[in-house]
PDB file of C-alpha atoms and ligand atoms in Angstrom:
ATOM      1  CA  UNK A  24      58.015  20.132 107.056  1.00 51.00           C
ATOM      2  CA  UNK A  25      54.392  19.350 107.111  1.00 57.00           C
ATOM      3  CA  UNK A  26      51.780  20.949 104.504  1.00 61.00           C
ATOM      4  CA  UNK A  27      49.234  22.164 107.075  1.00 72.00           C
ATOM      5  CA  UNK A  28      52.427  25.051 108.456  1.00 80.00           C
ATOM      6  CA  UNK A  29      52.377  27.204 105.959  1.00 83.00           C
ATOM      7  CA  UNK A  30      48.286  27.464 106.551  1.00 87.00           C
ATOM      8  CA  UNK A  31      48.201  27.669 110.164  1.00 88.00           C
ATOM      9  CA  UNK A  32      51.031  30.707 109.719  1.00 91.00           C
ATOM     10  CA  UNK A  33      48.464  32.487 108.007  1.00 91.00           C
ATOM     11  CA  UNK A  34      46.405  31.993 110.272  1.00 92.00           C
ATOM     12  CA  UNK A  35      48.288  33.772 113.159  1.00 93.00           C
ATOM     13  CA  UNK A  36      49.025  36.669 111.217  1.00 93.00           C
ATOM     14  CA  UNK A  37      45.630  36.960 110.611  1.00 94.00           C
ATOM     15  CA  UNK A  38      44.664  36.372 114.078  1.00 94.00           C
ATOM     16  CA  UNK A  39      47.197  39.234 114.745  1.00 95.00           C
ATOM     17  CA  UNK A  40      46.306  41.747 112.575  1.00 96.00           C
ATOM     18  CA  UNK A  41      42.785  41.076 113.589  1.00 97.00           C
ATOM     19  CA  UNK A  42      44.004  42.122 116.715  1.00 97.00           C
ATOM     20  CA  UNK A  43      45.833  45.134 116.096  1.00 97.00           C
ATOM     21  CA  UNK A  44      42.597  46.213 114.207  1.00 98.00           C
ATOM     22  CA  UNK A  45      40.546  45.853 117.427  1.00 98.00           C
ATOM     23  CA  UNK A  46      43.385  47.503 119.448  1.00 98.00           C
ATOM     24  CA  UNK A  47      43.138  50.512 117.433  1.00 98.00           C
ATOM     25  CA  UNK A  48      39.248  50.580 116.898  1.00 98.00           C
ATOM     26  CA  UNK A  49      38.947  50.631 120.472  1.00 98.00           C
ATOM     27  CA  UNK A  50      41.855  53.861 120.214  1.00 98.00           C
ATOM     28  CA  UNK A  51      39.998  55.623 118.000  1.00 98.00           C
ATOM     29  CA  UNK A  52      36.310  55.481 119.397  1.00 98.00           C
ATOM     30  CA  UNK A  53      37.751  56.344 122.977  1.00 98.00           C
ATOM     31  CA  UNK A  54      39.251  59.330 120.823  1.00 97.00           C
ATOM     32  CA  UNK A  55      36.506  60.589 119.266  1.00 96.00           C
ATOM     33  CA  UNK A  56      34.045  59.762 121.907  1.00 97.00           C
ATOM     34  CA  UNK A  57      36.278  62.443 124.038  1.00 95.00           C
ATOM     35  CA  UNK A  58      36.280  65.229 121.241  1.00 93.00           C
ATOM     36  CA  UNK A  59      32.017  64.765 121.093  1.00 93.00           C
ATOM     37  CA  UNK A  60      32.080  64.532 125.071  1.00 94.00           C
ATOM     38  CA  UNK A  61      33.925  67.625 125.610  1.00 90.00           C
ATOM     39  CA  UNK A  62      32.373  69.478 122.821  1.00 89.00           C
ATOM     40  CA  UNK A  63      28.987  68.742 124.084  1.00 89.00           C
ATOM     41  CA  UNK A  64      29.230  69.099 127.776  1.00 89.00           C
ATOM     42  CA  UNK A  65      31.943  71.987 128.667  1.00 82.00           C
ATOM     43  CA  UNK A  66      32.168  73.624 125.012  1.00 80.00           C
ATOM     44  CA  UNK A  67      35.454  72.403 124.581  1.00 82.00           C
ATOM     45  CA  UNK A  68      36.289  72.979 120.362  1.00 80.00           C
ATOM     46  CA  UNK A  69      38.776  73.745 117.972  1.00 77.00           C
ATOM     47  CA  UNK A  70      39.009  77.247 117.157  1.00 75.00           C
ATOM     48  CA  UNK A  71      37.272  77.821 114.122  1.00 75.00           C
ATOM     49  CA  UNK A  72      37.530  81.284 113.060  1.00 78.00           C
ATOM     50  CA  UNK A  73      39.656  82.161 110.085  1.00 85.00           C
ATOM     51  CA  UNK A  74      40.166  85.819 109.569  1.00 87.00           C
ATOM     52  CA  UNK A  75      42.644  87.495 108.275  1.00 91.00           C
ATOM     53  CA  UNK A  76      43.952  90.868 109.555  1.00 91.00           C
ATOM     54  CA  UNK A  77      47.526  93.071 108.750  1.00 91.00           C
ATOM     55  CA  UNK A  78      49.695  92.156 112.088  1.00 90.00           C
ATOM     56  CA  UNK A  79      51.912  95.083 110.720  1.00 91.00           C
ATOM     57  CA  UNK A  80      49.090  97.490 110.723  1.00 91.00           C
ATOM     58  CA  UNK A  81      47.434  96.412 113.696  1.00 89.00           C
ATOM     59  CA  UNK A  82      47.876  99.262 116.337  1.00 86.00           C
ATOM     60  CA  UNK A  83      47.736 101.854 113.787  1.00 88.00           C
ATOM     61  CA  UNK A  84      43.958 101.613 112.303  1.00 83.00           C
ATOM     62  CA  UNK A  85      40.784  99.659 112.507  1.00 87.00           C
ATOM     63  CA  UNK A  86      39.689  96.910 115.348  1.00 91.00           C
ATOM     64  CA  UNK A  87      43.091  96.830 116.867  1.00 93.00           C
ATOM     65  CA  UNK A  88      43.818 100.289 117.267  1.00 93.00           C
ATOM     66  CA  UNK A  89      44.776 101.394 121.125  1.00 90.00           C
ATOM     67  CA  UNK A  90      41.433 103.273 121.920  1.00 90.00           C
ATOM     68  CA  UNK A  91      39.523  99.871 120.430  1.00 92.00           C
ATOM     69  CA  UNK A  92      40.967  97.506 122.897  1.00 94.00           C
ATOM     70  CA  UNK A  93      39.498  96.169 126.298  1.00 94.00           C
ATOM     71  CA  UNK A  94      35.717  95.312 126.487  1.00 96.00           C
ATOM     72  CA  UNK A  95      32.679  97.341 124.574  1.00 95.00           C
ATOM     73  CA  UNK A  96      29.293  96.763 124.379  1.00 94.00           C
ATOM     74  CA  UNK A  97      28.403  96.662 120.972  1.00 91.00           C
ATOM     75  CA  UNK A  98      25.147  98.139 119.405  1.00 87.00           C
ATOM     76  CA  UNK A  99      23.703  95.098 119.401  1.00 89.00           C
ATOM     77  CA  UNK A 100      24.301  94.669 123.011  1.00 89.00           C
ATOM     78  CA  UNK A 101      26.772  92.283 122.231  1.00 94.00           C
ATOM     79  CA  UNK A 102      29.663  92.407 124.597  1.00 96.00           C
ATOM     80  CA  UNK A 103      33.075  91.970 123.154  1.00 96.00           C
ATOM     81  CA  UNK A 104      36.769  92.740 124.205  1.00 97.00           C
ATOM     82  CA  UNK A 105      39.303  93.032 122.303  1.00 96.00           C
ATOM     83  CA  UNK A 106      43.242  92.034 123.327  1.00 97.00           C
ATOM     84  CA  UNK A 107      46.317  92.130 121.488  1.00 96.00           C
ATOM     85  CA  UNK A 108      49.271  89.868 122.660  1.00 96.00           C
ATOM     86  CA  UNK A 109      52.801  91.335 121.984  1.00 95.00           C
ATOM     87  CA  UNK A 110      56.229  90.248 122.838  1.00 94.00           C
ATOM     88  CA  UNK A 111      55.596  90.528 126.185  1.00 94.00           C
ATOM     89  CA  UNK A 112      52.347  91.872 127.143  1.00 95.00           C
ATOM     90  CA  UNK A 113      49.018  91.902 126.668  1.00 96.00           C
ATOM     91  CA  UNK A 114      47.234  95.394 125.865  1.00 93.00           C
ATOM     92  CA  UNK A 115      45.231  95.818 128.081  1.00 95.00           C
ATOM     93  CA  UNK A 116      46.860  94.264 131.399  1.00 96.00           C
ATOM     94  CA  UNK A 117      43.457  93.460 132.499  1.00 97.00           C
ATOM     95  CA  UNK A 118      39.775  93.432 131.100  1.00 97.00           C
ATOM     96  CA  UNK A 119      36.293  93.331 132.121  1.00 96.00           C
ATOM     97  CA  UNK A 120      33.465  91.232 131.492  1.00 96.00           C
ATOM     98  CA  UNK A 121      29.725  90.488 132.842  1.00 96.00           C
ATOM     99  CA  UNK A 122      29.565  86.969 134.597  1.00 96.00           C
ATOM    100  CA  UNK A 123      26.585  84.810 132.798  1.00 95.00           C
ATOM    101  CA  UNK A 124      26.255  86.494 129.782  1.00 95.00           C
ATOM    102  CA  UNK A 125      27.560  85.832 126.364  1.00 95.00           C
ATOM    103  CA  UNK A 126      31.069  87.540 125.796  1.00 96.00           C
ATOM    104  CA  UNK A 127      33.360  87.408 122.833  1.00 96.00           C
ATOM    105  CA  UNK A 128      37.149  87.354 123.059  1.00 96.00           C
ATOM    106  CA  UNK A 129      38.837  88.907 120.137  1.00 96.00           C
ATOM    107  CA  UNK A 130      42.715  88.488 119.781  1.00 96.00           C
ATOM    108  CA  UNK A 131      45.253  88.961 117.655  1.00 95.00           C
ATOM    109  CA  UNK A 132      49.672  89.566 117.740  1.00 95.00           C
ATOM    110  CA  UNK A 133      51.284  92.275 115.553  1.00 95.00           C
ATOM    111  CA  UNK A 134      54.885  90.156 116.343  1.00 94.00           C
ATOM    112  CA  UNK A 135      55.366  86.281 116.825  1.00 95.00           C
ATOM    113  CA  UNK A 136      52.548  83.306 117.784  1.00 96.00           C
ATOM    114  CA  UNK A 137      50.977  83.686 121.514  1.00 97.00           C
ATOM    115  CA  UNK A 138      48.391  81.684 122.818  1.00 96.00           C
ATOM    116  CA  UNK A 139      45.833  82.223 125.845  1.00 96.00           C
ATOM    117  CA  UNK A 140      44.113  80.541 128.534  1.00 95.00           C
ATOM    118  CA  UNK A 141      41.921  81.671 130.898  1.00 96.00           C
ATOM    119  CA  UNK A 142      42.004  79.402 133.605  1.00 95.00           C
ATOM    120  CA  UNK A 143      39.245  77.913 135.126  1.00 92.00           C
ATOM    121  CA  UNK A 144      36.816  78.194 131.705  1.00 93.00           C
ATOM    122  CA  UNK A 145      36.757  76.698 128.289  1.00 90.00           C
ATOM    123  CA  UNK A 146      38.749  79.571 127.041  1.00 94.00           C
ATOM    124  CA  UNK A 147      41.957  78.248 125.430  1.00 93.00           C
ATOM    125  CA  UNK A 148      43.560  79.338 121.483  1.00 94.00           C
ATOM    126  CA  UNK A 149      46.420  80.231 120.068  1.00 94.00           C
ATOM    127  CA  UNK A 150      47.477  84.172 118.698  1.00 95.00           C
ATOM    128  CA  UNK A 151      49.044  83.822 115.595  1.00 94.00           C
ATOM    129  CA  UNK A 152      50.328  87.050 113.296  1.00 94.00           C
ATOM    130  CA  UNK A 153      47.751  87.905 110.733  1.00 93.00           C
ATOM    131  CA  UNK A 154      44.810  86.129 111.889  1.00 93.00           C
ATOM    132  CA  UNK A 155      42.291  87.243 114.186  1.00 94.00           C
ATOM    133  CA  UNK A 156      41.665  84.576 116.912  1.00 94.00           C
ATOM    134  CA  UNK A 157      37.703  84.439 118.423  1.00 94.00           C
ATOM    135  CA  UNK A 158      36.300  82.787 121.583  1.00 93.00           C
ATOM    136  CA  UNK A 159      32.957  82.951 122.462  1.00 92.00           C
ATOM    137  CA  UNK A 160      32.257  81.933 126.191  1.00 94.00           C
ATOM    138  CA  UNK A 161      30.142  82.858 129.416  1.00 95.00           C
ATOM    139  CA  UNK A 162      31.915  83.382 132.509  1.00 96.00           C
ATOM    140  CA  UNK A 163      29.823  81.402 135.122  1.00 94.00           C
ATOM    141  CA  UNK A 164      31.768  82.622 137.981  1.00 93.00           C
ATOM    142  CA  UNK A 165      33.105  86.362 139.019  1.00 95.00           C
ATOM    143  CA  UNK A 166      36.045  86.862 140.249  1.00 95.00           C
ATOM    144  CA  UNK A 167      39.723  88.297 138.887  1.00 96.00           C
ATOM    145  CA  UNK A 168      41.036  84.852 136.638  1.00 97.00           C
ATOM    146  CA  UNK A 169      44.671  85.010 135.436  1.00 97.00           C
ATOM    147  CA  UNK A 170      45.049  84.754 131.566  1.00 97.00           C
ATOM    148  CA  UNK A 171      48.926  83.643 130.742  1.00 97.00           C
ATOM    149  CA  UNK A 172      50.385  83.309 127.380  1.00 97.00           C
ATOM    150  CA  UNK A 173      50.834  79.568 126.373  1.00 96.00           C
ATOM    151  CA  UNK A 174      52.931  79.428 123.951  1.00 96.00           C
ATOM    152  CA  UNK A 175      56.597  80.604 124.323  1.00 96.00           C
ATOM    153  CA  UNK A 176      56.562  83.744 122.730  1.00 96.00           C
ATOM    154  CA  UNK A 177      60.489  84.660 123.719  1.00 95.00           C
ATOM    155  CA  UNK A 178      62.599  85.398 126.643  1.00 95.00           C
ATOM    156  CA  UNK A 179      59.951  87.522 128.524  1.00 95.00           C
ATOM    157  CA  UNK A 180      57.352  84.395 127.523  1.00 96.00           C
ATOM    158  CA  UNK A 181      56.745  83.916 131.603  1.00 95.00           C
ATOM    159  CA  UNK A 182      56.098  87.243 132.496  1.00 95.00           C
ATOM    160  CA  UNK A 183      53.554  87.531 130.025  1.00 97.00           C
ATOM    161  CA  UNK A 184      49.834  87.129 131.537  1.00 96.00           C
ATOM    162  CA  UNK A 185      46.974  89.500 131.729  1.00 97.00           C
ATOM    163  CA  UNK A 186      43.634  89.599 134.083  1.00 97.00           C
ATOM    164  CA  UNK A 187      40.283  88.775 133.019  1.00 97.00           C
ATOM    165  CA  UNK A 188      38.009  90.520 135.866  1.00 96.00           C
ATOM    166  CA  UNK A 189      34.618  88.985 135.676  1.00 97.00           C
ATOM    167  CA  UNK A 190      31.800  90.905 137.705  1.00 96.00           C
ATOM    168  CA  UNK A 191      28.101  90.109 138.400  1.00 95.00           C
ATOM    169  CA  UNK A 192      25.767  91.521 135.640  1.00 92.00           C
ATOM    170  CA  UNK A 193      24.466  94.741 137.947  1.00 92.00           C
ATOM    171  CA  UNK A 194      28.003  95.811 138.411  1.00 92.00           C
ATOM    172  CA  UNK A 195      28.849  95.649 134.668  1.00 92.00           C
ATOM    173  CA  UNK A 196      27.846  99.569 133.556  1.00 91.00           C
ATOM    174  CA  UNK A 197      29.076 100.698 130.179  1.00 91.00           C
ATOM    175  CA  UNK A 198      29.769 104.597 129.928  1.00 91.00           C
ATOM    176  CA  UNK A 199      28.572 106.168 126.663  1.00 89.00           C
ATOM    177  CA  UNK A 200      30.338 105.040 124.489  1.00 89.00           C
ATOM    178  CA  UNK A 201      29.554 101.369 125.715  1.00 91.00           C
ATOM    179  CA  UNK A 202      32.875 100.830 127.463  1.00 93.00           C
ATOM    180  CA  UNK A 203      33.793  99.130 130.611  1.00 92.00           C
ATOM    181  CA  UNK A 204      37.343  99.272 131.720  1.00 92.00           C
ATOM    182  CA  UNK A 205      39.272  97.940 134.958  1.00 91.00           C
ATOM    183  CA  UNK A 206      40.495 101.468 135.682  1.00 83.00           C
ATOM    184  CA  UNK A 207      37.164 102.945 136.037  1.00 66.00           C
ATOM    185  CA  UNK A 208      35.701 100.193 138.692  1.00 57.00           C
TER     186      UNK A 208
HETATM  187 CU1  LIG B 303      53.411  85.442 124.547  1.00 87.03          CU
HETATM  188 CU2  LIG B 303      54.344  83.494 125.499  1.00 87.03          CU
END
């Protein structure tokens, strides 16, 4: 055995675990430079809202109460619509928002997790009991978009899905008490 092995062994593990270090460098910065891209250009994030609400209280008083639900126009002229997501529906069916203008989703599940998409925009989350899950979005383009529950939920999972109507801004007419529902248009 010659005296120079045990250095040139070294040598190849370093070479190897330089390597590996590179390999995953390269990993990681493709990684995060697709969390920044998305983030920045189609307002793809994690959810970030962390509020708590009663899930066995929920239909009986405050946000999530049956007469609350669907999409209001709040004082502020903000326009938010609330949705809960039971075992296996969504209350309301379907909802109705202004295209290009700023719109807040509001969610939350009195029974097990759901999630929601609504396909075709940047609106994706889960519903889990006891929190209240928030989207904030603009729908760019009108037309009745299908909103399905993502997560399985249970045995009815697949037949749970709801509508999100989106209508041009002149169509979108709040009655008195600032509320705009599918029935009515
Ligand atoms: Cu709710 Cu799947």
């Amino acid at each position: 055995m010659s005296e120079r092995q045990p250095e040139m062994h070294q040598r190849r593990i370093l070479g190897t675990e330089l390597l590996w270090s590179f390999g995953v460098g390269v990993l990681i910065a493709a990684t995060l430079s697709i969390i920044i891209f998305t983030a920045m250009t189609m307002s793809v994030n994690p959810p970030s809202n962390v509020e708590h609400v009663d899930p066995k209280t929920l239909h009986l008083s405050n946000e999530f109460t049956e007469a609350n639900l669907g999409t209001k126009v709040e004082a502020g002229g903000q326009v938010t619509t609330r949705i809960v997501a039971t075992q296996f529906a969504f209350d309301p069916q379907c909802v109705i928002v202004p295209a290009n203008e700023p719109v807040t989703l509001r969610l939350s599940s009195p029974d097990v997790i759901h999630g929601i998409l609504v396909t075709g925009t940047n609106v994706n989350t889960m519903v889990v009991p006891g929190y209240v899950s928030q989207v904030h979005t603009v729908f760019t383009k009108t037309g009745d978009l299908l909103m399905p529950c993502h997560e399985f939920c249970g045995f009815g999972h697949s037949q749970m899905w709801a509508t999100v109507r989106v209508i041009p801004r002149e169509s979108f007419r709040p009655d008195a008490d600032g509320r705009v529902t599918c029935e009515k248009s």
